[in-house]
Every structure is written in C-alpha cells, then in structure tokens.
Coordinates of C-alpha atoms in Angstrom, one line a residue:
Chain A
M990 CA 65.3 78.0 69.0
I991 CA 61.6 78.5 68.3
R992 CA 61.4 75.1 66.5
S993 CA 63.2 73.4 69.4
F994 CA 60.8 75.0 71.8
Q995 CA 57.8 73.9 69.8
F996 CA 59.2 70.5 69.4
Q997 CA 59.7 70.1 73.2
L998 CA 56.1 71.2 73.8
R999 CA 54.9 68.6 71.3
V1000 CA 56.8 65.9 73.1
L1001 CA 55.3 66.9 76.4
W1002 CA 51.8 67.5 75.1
R1003 CA 50.4 64.0 75.1
R1004 CA 47.6 62.4 77.1
R1005 CA 49.6 60.4 79.5
V1006 CA 52.0 63.2 80.5
L1007 CA 49.1 65.6 80.8
L1008 CA 47.1 63.3 82.9
V1009 CA 50.0 62.5 85.3
T1010 CA 50.8 66.2 85.5
A1011 CA 47.2 67.1 86.2
L1012 CA 46.9 64.5 88.9
T1013 CA 50.1 65.5 90.5
T1014 CA 49.1 69.1 90.4
L1015 CA 45.8 68.4 92.0
V1016 CA 47.3 66.2 94.8
F1017 CA 50.0 68.9 95.4
S1018 CA 47.5 71.7 95.5
V1019 CA 45.1 70.1 98.0
G1020 CA 47.9 68.6 100.1
A1021 CA 49.9 71.8 100.2
A1022 CA 46.8 73.8 101.3
A1023 CA 45.9 71.3 104.0
L1024 CA 49.5 71.0 105.3
V1025 CA 50.3 74.7 105.3
L1026 CA 47.0 75.7 107.0
A1027 CA 47.3 72.9 109.5
N1028 CA 50.8 74.0 110.5
A1029 CA 49.9 77.7 110.7
T1030 CA 50.8 79.0 114.2
D1031 CA 49.5 81.9 116.2
G1032 CA 51.8 84.8 115.8
P1033 CA 52.4 88.1 114.0
A1034 CA 52.2 88.5 110.2
G1035 CA 55.1 89.5 108.0
L1036 CA 57.6 86.8 108.9
R1037 CA 57.4 84.7 105.7
G1038 CA 60.8 83.1 106.2
R1039 CA 59.9 81.7 109.6
G1040 CA 56.7 79.8 109.0
A1041 CA 53.0 80.4 108.3
T1042 CA 51.0 82.3 110.9
V1043 CA 47.2 82.5 111.1
A1044 CA 47.5 86.3 111.0
G1045 CA 49.8 86.3 108.0
L1046 CA 47.6 83.9 106.0
S1047 CA 44.6 86.1 106.8
E1048 CA 46.2 89.0 104.9
A1049 CA 45.5 89.8 101.3
G1050 CA 48.3 87.6 100.0
G1051 CA 47.4 84.7 102.3
G1052 CA 45.7 82.6 99.7
T1053 CA 48.7 82.5 97.4
E1054 CA 51.2 82.4 100.3
V1055 CA 49.8 78.9 100.9
F1056 CA 50.8 78.1 97.3
L1057 CA 54.3 79.6 97.7
R1058 CA 54.9 77.7 101.0
G1059 CA 53.6 74.5 99.5
A1060 CA 55.8 74.8 96.4
S1061 CA 58.9 75.3 98.6
F1062 CA 58.5 71.7 99.9
T1063 CA 58.8 70.3 96.4
G1064 CA 62.3 71.6 95.5
T1065 CA 64.0 68.2 95.5
F1066 CA 61.2 66.6 93.6
L1067 CA 61.3 69.2 90.8
F1068 CA 65.0 69.3 90.7
V1069 CA 65.2 65.5 90.1
L1070 CA 62.4 65.7 87.6
F1071 CA 64.3 68.3 85.5
V1072 CA 67.6 66.3 85.9
G1073 CA 65.8 63.3 84.4
A1074 CA 64.2 65.3 81.6
F1075 CA 67.6 66.5 80.5
A1076 CA 69.6 63.3 81.0
V1077 CA 67.0 61.0 79.4
D1078 CA 67.8 62.3 75.9
F1079 CA 71.4 61.2 76.2
G1080 CA 70.5 57.8 77.7
R1081 CA 67.9 57.1 75.0
G1082 CA 69.9 58.4 72.2
T1083 CA 67.2 60.9 71.2
V1084 CA 69.7 63.8 71.5
R1085 CA 71.3 62.3 68.3
T1086 CA 67.9 62.3 66.6
M1087 CA 67.3 65.9 67.6
L1088 CA 70.8 67.1 66.5
L1089 CA 70.3 65.7 63.0
R1090 CA 67.4 68.1 62.7
Q1091 CA 68.8 71.0 64.7
P1092 CA 72.6 71.1 64.4
N1093 CA 72.8 74.3 66.3
R1094 CA 73.3 72.8 69.8
I1095 CA 72.9 76.0 71.8
R1096 CA 69.5 76.6 70.2
L1097 CA 68.5 73.1 70.8
L1098 CA 69.4 73.2 74.5
L1099 CA 67.8 76.6 75.0
G1100 CA 64.7 75.5 73.2
K1101 CA 64.4 72.4 75.4
L1102 CA 64.9 74.5 78.5
A1103 CA 62.3 77.0 77.4
G1104 CA 59.8 74.3 76.4
L1105 CA 60.2 72.6 79.8
L1106 CA 59.9 75.9 81.6
A1107 CA 56.8 76.9 79.6
Y1108 CA 55.2 73.6 80.4
A1109 CA 56.1 74.1 84.1
A1110 CA 54.8 77.7 84.0
A1111 CA 51.4 76.7 82.7
W1112 CA 50.9 74.0 85.3
L1113 CA 52.3 76.3 88.0
A1114 CA 49.4 78.7 87.2
V1115 CA 47.0 75.9 87.5
A1116 CA 48.5 74.8 90.7
E1117 CA 48.3 78.3 92.2
V1118 CA 44.6 78.6 91.3
L1119 CA 43.9 75.1 92.7
T1120 CA 45.8 75.7 95.9
W1121 CA 44.0 79.0 96.4
L1122 CA 40.7 77.3 95.9
A1123 CA 41.6 74.4 98.3
A1124 CA 42.9 76.9 100.9
R1125 CA 39.7 78.9 100.6
V1126 CA 37.7 75.9 101.4
L1127 CA 40.0 74.7 104.2
A1128 CA 40.9 78.1 105.8
P1129 CA 37.8 78.6 108.0
G1130 CA 38.6 75.3 109.7
Q1131 CA 41.9 76.8 110.8
D1132 CA 40.5 80.1 111.9
V1133 CA 42.2 81.8 108.9
S1134 CA 40.1 84.7 107.5
T1135 CA 39.7 84.8 103.7
T1136 CA 37.8 88.0 103.4
S1137 CA 40.8 89.9 101.9
W1138 CA 41.9 87.1 99.6
T1139 CA 39.9 88.4 96.7
S1140 CA 41.0 92.0 96.9
L1141 CA 43.1 93.8 94.2
S1142 CA 46.1 93.6 96.5
A1143 CA 45.6 89.8 96.7
I1144 CA 45.9 89.6 93.0
G1145 CA 49.1 91.6 93.1
S1146 CA 50.5 89.3 95.8
G1147 CA 49.4 86.3 93.8
L1148 CA 51.4 87.5 90.7
V1149 CA 54.5 88.2 92.8
D1150 CA 54.2 84.7 94.4
Y1151 CA 53.8 83.1 90.9
V1152 CA 56.9 84.9 89.5
T1153 CA 58.9 84.0 92.6
V1154 CA 58.0 80.3 92.3
L1155 CA 58.7 80.4 88.5
A1156 CA 62.1 82.0 89.1
W1157 CA 62.8 79.4 91.7
I1158 CA 61.9 76.6 89.4
A1159 CA 64.0 78.1 86.6
G1160 CA 67.0 78.0 88.9
Y1161 CA 66.5 74.4 89.6
A1162 CA 65.9 73.6 85.9
I1163 CA 69.2 75.2 84.9
L1164 CA 71.2 73.5 87.6
A1165 CA 69.5 70.2 86.6
M1166 CA 70.3 70.9 82.9
A1167 CA 74.0 71.2 83.8
I1168 CA 74.0 67.9 85.7
G1169 CA 72.1 66.1 82.9
V1170 CA 74.4 67.4 80.2
L1171 CA 77.5 66.6 82.2
T1172 CA 76.6 63.1 83.2
R1173 CA 74.6 62.1 80.1
S1174 CA 73.1 59.2 82.2
V1175 CA 69.7 59.1 83.9
P1176 CA 70.7 56.9 86.9
I1177 CA 73.9 58.8 87.5
A1178 CA 72.3 62.2 87.1
L1179 CA 69.4 61.3 89.3
G1180 CA 71.8 59.9 91.9
I1181 CA 73.8 63.1 92.0
G1182 CA 70.7 65.2 92.0
L1183 CA 69.0 63.4 94.8
A1184 CA 72.1 63.1 96.9
W1185 CA 73.1 66.7 96.5
S1186 CA 69.7 68.4 96.9
G1187 CA 68.7 66.0 99.7
P1188 CA 71.3 64.7 102.2
I1189 CA 74.5 66.6 101.2
E1190 CA 73.2 70.1 101.4
H1191 CA 70.8 69.6 104.4
L1192 CA 73.2 67.5 106.5
T1193 CA 75.9 70.1 105.9
Q1194 CA 73.5 72.8 106.9
N1195 CA 72.8 70.9 110.2
A1196 CA 76.5 70.9 111.0
W1197 CA 77.2 74.3 109.5
P1198 CA 74.2 76.8 109.4
D1199 CA 76.1 79.2 107.2
A1200 CA 75.9 76.7 104.4
V1201 CA 72.6 78.4 103.6
R1202 CA 74.6 81.3 102.3
Y1203 CA 76.7 79.3 99.8
F1204 CA 74.9 76.1 98.7
P1205 CA 72.7 76.5 95.6
G1206 CA 69.8 74.4 96.7
L1207 CA 69.7 76.0 100.1
L1208 CA 69.9 79.4 98.5
L1209 CA 66.9 78.6 96.3
E1210 CA 65.0 77.4 99.3
S1211 CA 65.8 80.6 101.2
F1212 CA 64.8 82.7 98.2
V1213 CA 61.4 81.1 97.8
A1214 CA 60.8 81.2 101.5
G1215 CA 61.2 85.0 101.3
G1216 CA 64.5 84.9 103.2
T1217 CA 65.6 83.4 106.4
A1218 CA 67.4 84.5 109.6
E1219 CA 70.7 83.8 107.9
I1220 CA 70.2 85.4 104.5
T1221 CA 67.7 87.7 102.9
A1222 CA 65.7 86.7 99.8
A1223 CA 67.4 89.3 97.6
R1224 CA 70.9 88.2 98.7
A1225 CA 70.0 84.5 98.2
L1226 CA 68.7 85.4 94.7
L1227 CA 71.8 87.3 93.8
T1228 CA 74.1 84.5 95.0
V1229 CA 72.2 81.7 93.4
S1230 CA 72.0 83.6 90.1
G1231 CA 75.8 83.3 89.9
Y1232 CA 75.6 79.6 90.3
V1233 CA 72.8 79.4 87.7
A1234 CA 74.7 81.5 85.2
A1235 CA 77.8 79.3 85.7
A1236 CA 75.7 76.2 85.4
A1237 CA 74.1 77.5 82.1
A1238 CA 77.5 78.4 80.7
I1239 CA 79.1 75.0 81.6
A1240 CA 76.1 73.1 80.2
A1241 CA 76.1 75.2 76.9
V1242 CA 79.9 74.8 76.4
T1243 CA 79.9 71.1 77.2
F1244 CA 76.9 70.4 75.0
A1245 CA 78.3 72.4 72.1
R1246 CA 81.7 70.8 72.1
R1247 CA 81.3 67.3 73.1
D1248 CA 81.0 64.4 70.7
V1249 CA 77.7 62.7 70.5
T1250 CA 78.7 59.1 70.1
A1251 CA 75.8 57.1 71.5
Chain B
M749 CA 71.5 69.1 42.9
T750 CA 74.9 69.2 41.4
S751 CA 76.2 66.4 39.2
T752 CA 79.9 67.4 38.9
L753 CA 80.9 67.7 42.6
P754 CA 81.0 64.6 44.7
A755 CA 78.2 64.3 47.3
I756 CA 80.8 63.8 50.0
E757 CA 84.5 64.5 49.8
L758 CA 86.8 63.7 52.7
E759 CA 90.4 64.7 53.0
G760 CA 92.6 63.1 55.7
L761 CA 89.7 62.7 58.1
T762 CA 91.0 61.5 61.4
K763 CA 89.3 60.8 64.7
R764 CA 91.3 59.8 67.8
F765 CA 89.8 58.6 71.1
G766 CA 92.8 58.9 73.3
S767 CA 95.7 57.1 71.6
R768 CA 93.4 55.0 69.5
A769 CA 92.6 56.2 66.0
A770 CA 89.0 55.2 65.1
V771 CA 89.4 56.9 61.7
D772 CA 92.8 57.4 60.4
D773 CA 93.6 59.8 57.6
L774 CA 90.6 58.8 55.5
S775 CA 90.2 60.4 52.1
A776 CA 87.3 59.5 49.9
R777 CA 84.9 60.8 47.3
I778 CA 81.3 59.6 47.2
P779 CA 79.6 60.3 43.8
V780 CA 76.3 62.0 43.5
G781 CA 73.2 59.9 42.7
K782 CA 74.5 56.5 43.5
V783 CA 74.1 54.0 46.2
T784 CA 77.5 53.8 47.9
G785 CA 78.2 50.8 50.2
F786 CA 80.3 51.8 53.1
I787 CA 81.8 48.5 54.1
G788 CA 84.1 47.4 56.9
P789 CA 84.2 45.0 59.8
N790 CA 82.8 45.9 63.2
G791 CA 85.0 48.6 64.8
A792 CA 86.5 49.7 61.4
G793 CA 85.3 53.2 62.0
K794 CA 82.2 53.4 59.9
T795 CA 79.9 54.8 62.5
T796 CA 82.5 57.3 63.7
T797 CA 83.0 58.5 60.1
M798 CA 79.3 58.9 59.7
G799 CA 79.1 60.8 63.0
M800 CA 81.7 63.2 61.6
L801 CA 79.8 63.5 58.3
L802 CA 76.7 64.5 60.3
G803 CA 78.3 67.0 62.8
L804 CA 77.8 64.6 65.7
V805 CA 81.5 64.0 66.2
A806 CA 84.3 66.5 65.7
P807 CA 87.2 65.4 63.6
T808 CA 90.6 65.4 65.3
A809 CA 92.2 66.3 62.0
G810 CA 91.3 66.6 58.4
G811 CA 88.0 67.7 57.0
G812 CA 85.8 67.6 54.0
R813 CA 82.7 68.7 52.3
V814 CA 79.1 67.3 52.3
L815 CA 76.9 68.5 49.4
G816 CA 79.4 71.2 48.8
A817 CA 79.4 72.6 52.4
P818 CA 82.3 72.3 54.8
L819 CA 82.1 69.5 57.3
D820 CA 82.5 71.9 60.2
N821 CA 79.3 73.7 59.3
P822 CA 76.7 71.0 59.6
G823 CA 73.9 73.6 59.6
A824 CA 74.7 74.3 56.0
F825 CA 74.1 70.8 54.7
L826 CA 72.1 68.9 57.3
P827 CA 68.7 70.2 56.1
R828 CA 69.4 68.4 52.8
V829 CA 70.6 65.2 54.5
G830 CA 68.5 62.4 56.0
A831 CA 70.3 60.1 58.4
L832 CA 69.9 57.1 60.6
V833 CA 73.0 56.4 62.7
E834 CA 73.6 54.1 65.6
G835 CA 70.1 52.7 65.4
P836 CA 66.7 54.4 65.7
A837 CA 66.1 56.6 68.8
F838 CA 62.6 58.0 69.4
W839 CA 60.2 58.9 72.2
P840 CA 58.5 55.7 73.4
G841 CA 55.4 57.5 74.6
L842 CA 54.6 59.0 71.2
S843 CA 53.2 57.1 68.3
G844 CA 55.3 56.6 65.2
S845 CA 53.5 59.4 63.4
E846 CA 53.6 61.7 66.4
N847 CA 57.4 61.1 66.6
L848 CA 57.7 62.0 62.9
R849 CA 55.4 65.1 63.2
S850 CA 57.5 66.4 66.1
L851 CA 60.7 65.8 64.3
A852 CA 59.3 67.5 61.2
V853 CA 58.6 70.6 63.4
L854 CA 62.1 70.5 64.8
G855 CA 63.7 70.1 61.4
G856 CA 61.4 72.7 59.7
H857 CA 60.1 70.0 57.3
D858 CA 56.7 69.7 55.7
V859 CA 54.5 67.9 58.3
S860 CA 52.3 66.7 55.5
R861 CA 55.1 64.3 54.4
V862 CA 54.7 62.2 57.5
A863 CA 52.0 60.0 56.1
T864 CA 54.0 59.5 52.8
T865 CA 57.2 58.5 54.5
L866 CA 55.3 56.1 56.8
E867 CA 53.8 54.5 53.7
M868 CA 57.2 54.3 52.0
V869 CA 58.7 52.2 54.7
G870 CA 55.6 50.0 55.2
L871 CA 54.4 51.5 58.4
G872 CA 51.3 53.2 57.0
E873 CA 48.9 51.1 59.1
R874 CA 51.0 51.1 62.3
G875 CA 51.9 54.8 62.4
G876 CA 49.3 55.4 65.2
D877 CA 50.8 52.8 67.5
R878 CA 53.1 53.8 70.3
Y879 CA 56.8 53.6 69.4
G880 CA 57.4 51.9 72.7
I881 CA 55.6 48.7 71.5
Y882 CA 57.2 48.6 68.0
S883 CA 59.3 45.6 67.1
L884 CA 63.0 46.1 66.3
G885 CA 62.2 45.9 62.6
M886 CA 59.5 48.5 62.9
K887 CA 61.7 50.8 64.9
Q888 CA 64.3 50.5 62.1
R889 CA 61.7 51.3 59.5
L890 CA 60.6 54.4 61.5
G891 CA 64.2 55.5 61.6
I892 CA 64.4 55.3 57.8
A893 CA 61.1 57.2 57.6
A894 CA 62.5 59.9 59.8
A895 CA 65.5 60.1 57.6
L896 CA 63.2 60.7 54.6
L897 CA 61.2 63.4 56.2
G898 CA 63.0 66.3 54.7
D899 CA 63.0 64.8 51.2
P900 CA 66.8 64.7 51.4
E901 CA 69.4 64.8 48.6
L902 CA 71.7 62.6 50.6
L903 CA 70.8 59.7 52.8
V904 CA 73.3 58.4 55.3
L905 CA 72.1 55.1 56.7
D906 CA 74.1 53.1 59.3
E907 CA 73.3 49.4 59.1
P908 CA 69.7 50.0 58.1
V909 CA 68.7 46.4 57.7
N910 CA 69.6 45.5 61.3
G911 CA 66.6 43.8 62.9
L912 CA 64.7 43.4 59.7
D913 CA 63.4 40.0 58.6
P914 CA 64.3 38.7 55.1
T915 CA 61.2 40.3 53.6
G916 CA 62.1 43.6 55.3
I917 CA 65.7 43.4 54.0
T918 CA 64.5 42.8 50.5
E919 CA 62.0 45.7 50.8
M920 CA 64.8 47.9 52.2
R921 CA 67.1 47.1 49.3
R922 CA 64.3 48.0 46.9
L923 CA 63.6 51.2 48.8
M924 CA 67.3 52.3 48.7
A925 CA 67.5 51.4 45.0
A926 CA 64.3 53.4 44.3
L927 CA 65.6 56.4 46.3
A928 CA 68.8 56.4 44.3
G929 CA 66.7 56.1 41.1
E930 CA 65.1 59.4 42.1
G931 CA 68.6 61.0 41.9
R932 CA 69.4 60.9 45.6
T933 CA 72.7 59.8 46.9
V934 CA 72.6 57.0 49.4
L935 CA 75.5 56.2 51.7
V936 CA 74.7 52.9 53.5
S937 CA 77.0 51.1 55.8
S938 CA 77.2 47.4 56.6
H939 CA 79.8 45.0 58.0
L940 CA 78.5 42.5 55.4
L941 CA 79.2 43.2 51.8
S942 CA 76.7 40.6 50.8
E943 CA 73.9 42.8 52.2
L944 CA 74.8 45.6 49.8
E945 CA 76.4 43.7 46.9
Q946 CA 73.1 43.7 45.0
I947 CA 72.4 47.4 45.3
A948 CA 75.6 49.3 45.7
D949 CA 77.0 51.0 42.6
W950 CA 80.0 52.3 44.4
L951 CA 82.0 50.9 47.4
L952 CA 84.1 52.5 50.1
V953 CA 85.8 49.7 52.1
I954 CA 87.5 50.7 55.3
D955 CA 89.5 48.7 57.8
R956 CA 91.0 50.0 61.0
G957 CA 89.9 53.5 60.1
R958 CA 91.6 53.5 56.7
A959 CA 90.2 53.2 53.2
V960 CA 91.3 49.9 51.6
Y961 CA 89.2 50.3 48.5
Q962 CA 87.0 52.9 46.9
G963 CA 85.5 52.7 43.4
P964 CA 82.8 51.1 41.4
A965 CA 81.4 47.9 43.0
A966 CA 81.8 46.0 39.8
E967 CA 85.5 46.6 39.8
L968 CA 86.2 45.5 43.3
A969 CA 86.7 41.8 42.5
T970 CA 88.4 42.3 39.1
G971 CA 91.8 42.0 40.8
A972 CA 90.7 38.8 42.6
Q973 CA 92.7 35.8 41.7
I974 CA 91.0 32.7 40.3
S975 CA 92.8 29.6 41.5
V976 CA 92.8 25.9 41.0
Q977 CA 92.6 23.7 44.1
L978 CA 94.0 20.2 44.1
L979 CA 93.4 17.6 46.8
P980 CA 95.6 14.5 46.7
A981 CA 93.9 11.2 47.6
S982 CA 96.9 10.4 49.9
V983 CA 98.5 13.0 52.2
T984 CA 101.9 11.2 51.5
D985 CA 101.7 12.6 48.0
F986 CA 101.4 16.2 49.1
D987 CA 105.1 17.2 48.7
K988 CA 105.4 15.3 45.5
L989 CA 102.3 17.1 44.1
L990 CA 103.9 20.5 45.0
E991 CA 107.0 19.5 42.9
V992 CA 104.8 18.4 40.0
V993 CA 102.9 21.6 40.0
A994 CA 106.1 23.6 40.2
A995 CA 107.5 21.6 37.3
E996 CA 104.5 22.7 35.2
G997 CA 105.6 26.3 35.7
H998 CA 103.2 27.4 38.5
E999 CA 103.9 28.6 42.1
P1000 CA 101.9 26.3 44.3
R1001 CA 101.0 27.1 47.9
R1002 CA 99.6 25.0 50.7
Q1003 CA 96.2 25.8 52.1
G1004 CA 95.3 23.1 54.7
E1005 CA 95.1 19.8 52.8
L1006 CA 94.9 21.6 49.4
V1007 CA 97.5 22.6 46.9
V1008 CA 96.4 26.0 45.5
V1009 CA 97.6 27.2 42.1
A1010 CA 96.9 30.7 40.8
A1011 CA 95.5 30.7 37.3
N1012 CA 97.4 33.8 36.5
G1013 CA 95.0 34.8 33.7
D1014 CA 95.0 31.4 32.0
E1015 CA 91.8 29.6 31.4
P1016 CA 91.3 27.8 34.7
R1017 CA 89.7 24.7 33.2
L1018 CA 92.8 24.2 31.0
V1019 CA 95.1 24.7 34.0
S1020 CA 93.0 22.1 35.9
A1021 CA 93.2 19.6 33.1
A1022 CA 97.0 20.1 32.7
L1023 CA 97.7 19.7 36.4
N1024 CA 95.4 16.7 36.6
R1025 CA 97.2 15.0 33.8
A1026 CA 100.7 15.8 35.2
A1027 CA 99.6 14.4 38.6
A1028 CA 98.4 11.2 37.0
D1029 CA 101.6 10.9 35.0
A1030 CA 103.5 11.2 38.3
G1031 CA 101.3 8.5 39.8
I1032 CA 99.4 10.8 42.1
V1033 CA 95.7 10.3 42.4
L1034 CA 93.7 13.5 43.0
S1035 CA 90.5 13.1 44.9
E1036 CA 89.4 16.7 44.0
V1037 CA 90.2 19.2 41.4
R1038 CA 88.2 22.4 41.6
V1039 CA 88.3 26.0 40.3
D1040 CA 87.8 28.7 43.0
R1041 CA 86.3 31.9 41.6
P1042 CA 86.2 34.3 44.5
N1043 CA 83.0 36.3 44.8
L1044 CA 82.9 39.9 46.0
E1045 CA 82.3 38.9 49.6
S1046 CA 85.3 36.5 49.8
Y1047 CA 87.5 39.1 48.1
Y1048 CA 86.4 41.7 50.6
L1049 CA 87.0 39.4 53.5
A1050 CA 90.5 38.6 52.2
M1051 CA 91.1 42.4 51.9
V1052 CA 90.1 43.3 55.4
E1053 CA 91.7 40.2 56.9
G1054 CA 95.0 41.2 55.4
G1055 CA 94.8 38.9 52.3
D1056 CA 96.2 39.9 49.0
K1057 CA 94.1 42.2 46.9

C-alpha cells in the first residue's frame, strides 16, 4: 500500500497539476474570505449551522470559521473531482498498467485513496492559512474584529476546523471512489456525481426537508456546517459514516473481483 | 530460473462472458527461454488468455501455473513478469521517463533501470517528452520499456508491433530475439503469423478459444500438403482433365478454375511432368502447371479457417 501511495503522489506531483491546484487554492481562499465576510449578518455568536455572524467571526475561531464556511460551498466541486480521479484510470486503461505492478487490488485502491487524500490534506492546510490571511485583511471592512484570531484558542479552533474539513473531504472521496469503481467511465461517473450531489439531493430537500437526515451529500454538508436545525453535526457524522463504510466496502469488493478487460 | 518446468502451464483454462466462451478448455505449455508466438485471428481469445495469465481476468474454469506459481496468486509471479496487454496505457501529463519512474516505484523495481530500458526501446532521447504527445509507435515502445522495468524472466506482449513502422517492427523483432537470447521467455501474440514467423521458436495457435496447434514453429508446416495445380487452356476440358488425373492414380479436386492434385509425398516436379504428359496425350492443352508449396502463413490460415491440417 505504501508503494501505491507513493506512486499516486508521484503522479500528482507535477508542475501543471501543482500550478492548477495552487491557483485554485488561491482563488478559493480569497473568494471564500470575501464572500463569507460580506454575507456575515448581525446576530449572536455560536450558531455555526445557521450562517456567519459578525459576532461569531470576531471570536477566537473566527478566522478559520471563514475557511470552514468557504469550504462547505465546494462540496459538489470536490466530489466531482474525486469521481473523475478514480474513474479516469478505468477509462484510460491505466488501472491495467497499475495492476501489473501491484496485483493486490485492495492495496492499490487504498494507496490511491490515501495518496489523493494526502495531496488534498496538504493543499487544505495551505487553503486554511491563505483564507485566514485574506480574511484578516478583509475583516476590518466588515466590522469583524480580528484581535482574538491569533490567540492559543484560535489555533485550537483552527485545528478542529482543519480536521472537520479533512473528514468531510474524506467522506466525499470515498463516496466518489465507489462511483468511479462501479461505473468505470469518466463521463458516466461525472454525470452521476453531478446529478446526485447537485439537483437530486437538493431538489429532494426542497420538497422534503427531512432528506437532510438521510442523503449522504446533505449529511456531509450538515456535518461541515456544524449541524443544522434538522440534524446535529454528530448525528450527521454518524449517519454518513455508515454510508461511507458501505461505499468503501462496495468499492473494494467490486474492484477486487471484477475482470479488468480494457 | 528453472529450465525443467515450463514457463507457463495451462490446464483446461476457460473464460466465459455470458454464454460465449472466449477461451474454451485451453491447455498449453510454454517452454522456458524461448520466443513463443501466440497466434490466432482477431477474437480468438488471445488477449483474454493473456489477461488470465496476468491476474487481470478471473478464469471461469481451469487454471495453470506461471513461473511455477499458481495462476490464482498473481502476486507470487507478477514481480518476475513484464507485460504489455491491450496496448500501452500511461499518464499523458507525465513524460515517458516520469511514467516509468512512477511505475518502478509502484512495482518496487530499481528506478535506475529507467534510462536503460528507454535506451533499449529506442526512446533514450525522447524520454523527457510528455507521453501525451508521443506517436502511436513511441507509445508502443514505452509500453515495452515498462514491461522490461523489472528485468523480467517472462515477457508477455500483446500485439507489440501494432503502430510501429517497418523499421520499428524490425527493431522490435531484434529486441525480442535478444531478450530471449538472455534466457528470458517471451510470449508474444499476433493475429499475423508472418509477424512472428522469423523469431518464434515455439507456436501456440488458437482459434475460437481452443488450441489448434502447439509445438516447435519449424514443425508447424511439416504436415502441410504440397500440391500440383493445373489450369486447362479451355474450360470445356475441365471435366476431361479431372478424369485424366484420376486415371493417373491421383484424387483431383476443383479449386476455382484449377485442378489441384496432392503430391502425397512424391516429388512434385515429377508429378507435374507426368500429369502434363497425360493431359497432352489426351489432347488437353494446359496453360499453367505449377507446384504450390504452402508457407507457414498459408498453412496457419488454412488451419484457422477450417482447412485441413
């Protein structure tokens, strides 16, 4: 699995991918900081699931709360990105090339997942720092105080926010892995990923608010938002963990057993 | 490397896709240290067989051993096998050498072999170029280089000369012969026997998933029948010519406008002369008399098209 992990990182670690990722991270960080701060309303702190407030953002964890809230808007984008990353090896035939070097299919799949998550984790850290810096610059314009953003407590909040976003991304990555492995086709996988995480879940939620308790994408959104009126973050995490475990098992069994014929 | 056990041994290997048998009860032994041509028409089951040999496709029935390890445990033999199946597949954003280095890491191979393998396949100067801009022939060469990364005992190559120009094909033949000369076993597939005729020591010919010949390449055509072909100047003499040939003790058969006579081990030139004389005595003018000595390719074609062996 370590060789598969190293291999995945080598494939990602090239100039073009790094440049695109860096640029995307920069745009996201500045954009997220601007949007979250601009939309902060007057109101009490401590209601993370409801929307950013000036009071809440002025607390110790306010700087990284901007990052957390900004990340929560990118769920569909990240999901589709992971779906493509898994499906492309089937469409391009590179899964065959990999299996000739690593015949243990579970190790190969886990190594790829770990490699993608490690890459995401590194850039997530960069994004958190950049978002914090951008927010620090923009906050005074929105009457958000940043005096407690550099306290020890702020660092603790920053770590919690980082782990929350990382867990949220891991959930999307594993669900995406299952879709990629099952469909083995980039266009089909992307179509399913986009349709499911976008219109299907959200339209259903509009007609049936309780969908947020059952649909994996909505559960992940609720988790990263720190809970909603319908479901707590802990409950959302527990429920979506079941989906993620099932998706991982289905992906692993399918990948281990299915013929690789193209 | 063992010299007594076959490199590959298959016993009743079968793969069904629904009701269709792609490989049907295939049993074969591929000797160590030789170039084995794996020949069959398109759709004969070559790639599926290779997929099963490499752990990519699970057999429906049967099994076998590769380099002494059971087929259902590819982890035990794949580190000693290099393969190119179903065409080369790499990461287009990486250069040729970056692709190989990455695969060397994945396979636990010596990364320092990358430059050597690129040189071996003639990509030494183009290894730094992005794979995405490679020509078909260059991609094929990189596929061979990847197969050689682990310094394998057994090479399994599926149609390796696809996309190569005539010079590339000649170089590839030389490379395969050189690899076999180093004591490696090479199993190379093609739907054209002529592509492998010059380098294969051993042949495994399959058709519709079944082996129709396996053995030394030199012996494939020994059972082929040399025949004498007669073309009468006038088509009205055709039936009369058949009678004349039969009267000479042969069993003639029609093949278009020709009367074909099997030499049956006799010297074909003497048979030709005797038949020519008999035809002339009967007042038949022959516009052509020729001896047909089937080559390996025509014998193979007759074999897979249902002709007599």
